[in-house]
Amino acid sequence: MRTPLVAGNWKMHKTAEEARLLVADMLGGLQAVSGVEKVLCPPFTALLPVAAMLAGTDIGLGAQNMHWEAQGAFTGEISPAMVAEFARYVILGHSERRAYFGETDEIVNRKVHAALQHNLTPIVCVGETLEEREADLTAKVIRRQVSGALEGFTAEQVSGMVLAYEPIWAIGTGKAATAEEANRVVAEVIRGTLTERFGEAAAQAVRVLYGGSVKPHNAAEFFAQPDIDGALVGGASLKADAFVAIAAAAKQA
Ligand code: 13P
């Protein structure tokens, strides 16, 4: 049995002060949801204050990105060790990183290796664009992204990772994939690729989240799918009630 995981990707929202207010609003509600792993991924500048608020709770903390080198002359970057000081998770290869900051599969792969070296659980994002989907390239693109990100790992290492299927056309658009459609990509393409490369046991152990316009009204449909183990939530994670409701839906599923 895979424990459901609901993670909030705050993206570039919330100052440290705003982050404190948001966490204060959702803390009680989230703690009341048992049996679901809950993770908040605020911007770097809010990691420290949010970590302080989450200390002693069952809510995890994650970063949204990091560099792959342990340290060095990389002005403006944040190292895995810096993230690991506060957080246990890190989102890697988000489509916004790939599209706006030139992250390739090779870069994502280096970051995933760095995450494991620093005892961080990576949440590795994959997903196709609308053009790729319309050209029937979804499976090909996702296979390439999954294989690329996980190059050089053992089955045991892969088993502990979290993947997120985020069709790019569904992110921030209010147009979620249908739950059946998302489940088919996760089962056939993502777990299929994992089975080919790492074996059935690893493919079944990995938790795969769905992301892209997950809201309180549609979350349960995704969580009811056999191969979807939770959600990576963007916009709705910035509203305390909505994020708590999504976590609660994961518990019921
Ligand atoms: P939205 O939930 O705002 O569509 O964002 C999804 C996402 O990109 C999470 O990483």
Coordinates of C-alpha atoms and ligand atoms in Angstrom, one line a residue:
M1 CA 0.0 0.0 0.0
R2 CA 1.3 3.4 -1.0
T3 CA 0.6 6.2 1.5
P4 CA -1.2 9.1 -0.2
L5 CA 0.8 12.3 -0.5
V6 CA -0.6 15.8 -1.0
A7 CA 2.0 18.5 -1.7
G8 CA 1.4 22.2 -2.1
N9 CA 3.6 24.0 -4.7
W10 CA 3.3 27.6 -3.8
K11 CA 5.5 28.6 -6.8
M12 CA 6.6 32.3 -6.6
H13 CA 3.9 33.3 -4.1
K14 CA 4.1 34.5 -0.5
T15 CA 6.6 36.5 1.4
A16 CA 7.9 35.1 4.6
E17 CA 5.3 37.1 6.5
E18 CA 2.5 36.0 4.2
A19 CA 3.7 32.4 4.5
R20 CA 3.4 32.5 8.2
L21 CA -0.2 33.7 8.0
L22 CA -1.1 31.0 5.4
V23 CA 0.5 28.2 7.5
A24 CA -1.2 29.5 10.6
D25 CA -4.5 29.3 8.7
M26 CA -4.1 25.7 7.5
L27 CA -2.0 24.1 10.3
G28 CA -4.9 22.8 12.5
G29 CA -6.9 21.6 9.5
L30 CA -4.0 19.7 8.0
Q31 CA -2.9 18.1 11.2
A32 CA -6.5 16.8 11.6
V33 CA -6.0 14.8 8.4
S34 CA -4.3 11.5 9.3
G35 CA -3.1 8.8 7.1
V36 CA -2.0 11.2 4.4
E37 CA 1.4 12.7 4.0
K38 CA 1.1 16.4 3.7
V39 CA 4.0 18.6 2.3
L40 CA 4.3 22.3 1.9
C41 CA 6.7 23.7 -0.7
P42 CA 7.0 27.5 -0.1
P43 CA 9.6 29.7 -1.9
F44 CA 13.2 29.5 -0.5
T45 CA 12.9 32.6 1.5
A46 CA 9.9 31.2 3.5
L47 CA 11.6 27.8 4.2
L48 CA 13.0 28.9 7.5
P49 CA 9.9 30.4 9.1
V50 CA 7.7 27.7 7.8
A51 CA 10.1 25.0 9.1
A52 CA 9.8 26.6 12.5
M53 CA 6.0 26.4 12.4
L54 CA 6.0 22.8 11.2
A55 CA 8.4 21.6 13.8
G56 CA 6.8 18.9 15.9
T57 CA 3.9 18.4 13.4
D58 CA 3.4 15.6 10.9
I59 CA 3.5 18.1 8.0
G60 CA 6.6 17.9 5.8
L61 CA 8.5 20.7 4.1
G62 CA 9.9 20.8 0.6
A63 CA 11.7 23.2 -1.7
Q64 CA 10.7 23.9 -5.3
N65 CA 14.1 23.6 -6.9
M66 CA 17.8 23.5 -6.1
H67 CA 21.2 23.4 -7.8
W68 CA 23.0 20.0 -8.1
E69 CA 26.4 21.1 -6.8
A70 CA 27.0 20.9 -3.0
Q71 CA 28.5 24.4 -3.0
G72 CA 30.5 26.7 -5.2
A73 CA 30.6 29.8 -7.3
F74 CA 27.0 29.7 -8.6
T75 CA 25.7 33.2 -7.9
G76 CA 22.0 33.2 -7.0
E77 CA 21.7 29.4 -6.6
I78 CA 20.7 27.3 -3.6
S79 CA 22.6 24.1 -2.8
P80 CA 21.1 20.7 -1.8
A81 CA 22.8 21.1 1.6
M82 CA 21.1 24.4 2.1
V83 CA 17.7 22.9 1.3
A84 CA 18.3 19.8 3.4
E85 CA 18.9 22.0 6.5
F86 CA 15.2 22.8 6.6
A87 CA 13.4 20.5 4.2
R88 CA 13.0 16.7 3.5
Y89 CA 11.5 17.1 0.0
V90 CA 12.4 18.9 -3.2
I91 CA 10.4 19.4 -6.4
L92 CA 12.6 18.8 -9.4
G93 CA 12.0 19.2 -13.1
H94 CA 8.8 21.2 -12.8
S95 CA 7.6 22.1 -16.3
E96 CA 8.0 25.8 -15.4
R97 CA 11.7 25.1 -14.6
R98 CA 12.0 23.2 -17.9
A99 CA 10.2 25.9 -20.0
Y100 CA 11.5 29.1 -18.5
F101 CA 14.9 28.1 -17.1
G102 CA 16.2 25.7 -19.6
E103 CA 16.2 22.6 -17.5
T104 CA 16.9 19.5 -19.6
D105 CA 16.4 15.9 -18.6
E106 CA 20.1 15.7 -18.0
I107 CA 20.0 18.6 -15.5
V108 CA 17.0 17.1 -13.8
N109 CA 18.9 13.9 -13.5
R110 CA 21.9 15.6 -11.8
K111 CA 19.5 17.3 -9.4
V112 CA 17.8 14.0 -8.5
H113 CA 21.2 12.4 -7.8
A114 CA 22.1 15.4 -5.6
A115 CA 18.8 15.1 -3.8
L116 CA 19.5 11.5 -2.8
Q117 CA 23.0 12.3 -1.7
H118 CA 21.5 14.8 0.7
N119 CA 18.7 12.6 2.0
L120 CA 16.1 14.6 0.2
T121 CA 13.0 12.9 -1.3
P122 CA 12.7 14.2 -4.9
I123 CA 9.3 14.9 -6.3
V124 CA 10.2 14.6 -10.0
C125 CA 7.7 16.2 -12.4
V126 CA 7.0 15.1 -15.9
G127 CA 4.3 16.1 -18.4
E128 CA 3.6 16.9 -22.0
T129 CA 2.7 20.1 -23.7
L130 CA -0.6 20.7 -25.5
E131 CA 1.2 20.4 -28.9
E132 CA 2.8 17.1 -27.9
R133 CA -0.5 15.8 -26.7
E134 CA -2.2 16.8 -29.9
A135 CA 0.6 15.2 -32.0
D136 CA 0.1 12.0 -30.0
L137 CA 3.5 12.3 -28.4
T138 CA 2.5 12.0 -24.8
A139 CA 3.8 8.5 -24.2
K140 CA 7.1 9.2 -26.0
V141 CA 7.7 12.5 -24.1
I142 CA 6.9 11.0 -20.7
R143 CA 9.0 7.9 -21.3
R144 CA 12.0 10.2 -22.2
Q145 CA 11.5 12.4 -19.1
V146 CA 11.1 9.5 -16.7
S147 CA 14.1 7.6 -18.1
G148 CA 16.2 10.7 -18.3
A149 CA 15.5 11.8 -14.8
L150 CA 16.1 8.4 -13.3
E151 CA 19.3 7.5 -15.2
G152 CA 21.9 5.8 -13.0
F153 CA 19.7 4.8 -10.0
T154 CA 19.0 1.4 -8.6
A155 CA 15.6 0.0 -8.2
E156 CA 15.8 0.5 -4.5
Q157 CA 16.6 4.2 -4.8
V158 CA 13.8 4.7 -7.3
S159 CA 11.3 3.0 -5.0
G160 CA 11.6 5.8 -2.4
M161 CA 11.1 8.6 -4.9
V162 CA 7.9 10.5 -5.7
L163 CA 6.9 11.3 -9.3
A164 CA 4.3 13.8 -10.4
Y165 CA 2.4 13.7 -13.7
E166 CA 1.6 17.2 -14.6
P167 CA 0.2 17.7 -18.1
I168 CA 1.4 21.2 -19.0
W169 CA -1.9 22.1 -20.6
A170 CA -3.6 21.5 -17.3
I171 CA -1.4 23.6 -15.1
G172 CA -3.0 26.9 -14.0
T173 CA -5.6 26.7 -16.7
G174 CA -8.5 25.3 -14.8
K175 CA -8.6 22.5 -17.3
A176 CA -7.7 19.4 -15.4
A177 CA -7.1 16.1 -17.3
T178 CA -9.9 13.7 -16.7
A179 CA -9.0 11.4 -13.8
E180 CA -9.2 8.3 -16.1
E181 CA -7.0 9.9 -18.7
A182 CA -4.4 10.8 -16.0
N183 CA -4.6 7.4 -14.5
R184 CA -3.9 5.8 -17.9
V185 CA -0.8 7.8 -18.4
V186 CA 0.4 7.1 -14.9
A187 CA -0.3 3.3 -15.1
E188 CA 0.7 2.6 -18.7
V189 CA 3.4 5.1 -19.4
I190 CA 5.0 6.1 -16.1
R191 CA 4.7 2.8 -14.2
G192 CA 5.2 1.0 -17.5
T193 CA 8.6 2.8 -18.0
L194 CA 9.5 2.1 -14.4
T195 CA 8.7 -1.6 -14.8
E196 CA 10.9 -1.8 -17.9
R197 CA 13.8 -0.1 -16.3
F198 CA 13.6 -1.0 -12.6
G199 CA 11.3 -3.9 -12.3
E200 CA 7.7 -4.4 -11.2
A201 CA 8.4 -4.0 -7.5
A202 CA 10.0 -0.6 -7.8
A203 CA 7.3 0.5 -10.3
Q204 CA 4.6 -0.4 -7.8
A205 CA 6.4 1.2 -4.8
V206 CA 6.9 4.6 -6.4
R207 CA 4.3 7.2 -5.5
V208 CA 2.9 9.0 -8.5
L209 CA 1.0 12.2 -8.0
Y210 CA -1.3 14.1 -10.4
G211 CA -0.9 17.8 -10.8
G212 CA -2.7 20.4 -12.9
S213 CA -5.8 22.3 -11.8
V214 CA -6.5 20.0 -8.8
K215 CA -9.2 21.7 -6.7
P216 CA -11.5 20.6 -3.8
H217 CA -14.3 19.8 -6.3
N218 CA -12.2 17.4 -8.5
A219 CA -9.6 16.0 -6.1
A220 CA -11.6 13.0 -5.0
E221 CA -11.9 11.8 -8.6
F222 CA -8.1 11.7 -9.0
F223 CA -7.6 10.0 -5.7
A224 CA -10.1 7.3 -6.5
Q225 CA -7.8 6.2 -9.4
P226 CA -5.8 3.1 -8.6
D227 CA -2.4 4.4 -9.9
I228 CA -2.7 8.0 -8.6
D229 CA -1.3 8.4 -5.1
G230 CA -2.0 12.0 -4.4
A231 CA -1.6 15.5 -5.8
L232 CA 0.8 18.2 -6.5
V233 CA -1.3 21.3 -6.0
G234 CA -0.5 24.8 -7.3
G235 CA -3.1 27.5 -7.1
A236 CA -5.4 25.7 -4.6
S237 CA -2.5 25.2 -2.2
L238 CA -2.5 29.0 -1.6
K239 CA -5.9 28.9 0.0
A240 CA -6.0 27.2 3.4
D241 CA -9.5 25.8 3.1
A242 CA -9.0 24.5 -0.3
F243 CA -5.7 22.8 0.5
V244 CA -7.1 21.2 3.7
A245 CA -10.1 20.0 1.7
I246 CA -7.9 18.4 -0.9
A247 CA -5.8 16.6 1.8
A248 CA -9.0 15.4 3.4
A249 CA -10.2 14.0 0.0
A250 CA -7.0 12.0 -0.2
K251 CA -7.7 10.4 3.2
Q252 CA -11.2 9.3 2.1
A253 CA -10.0 7.7 -1.1
Ligands
13P1 P1 -2.2 24.4 -10.5 O1 -2.8 23.5 -9.5 O2 -2.3 25.8 -10.2 O3 -2.7 24.0 -11.9 O4 -0.6 24.1 -10.6 C1 -0.2 22.7 -10.7 C2 1.3 22.7 -10.6 O5 2.1 23.1 -11.4 C3 1.8 22.1 -9.3 O6 3.2 21.9 -9.4

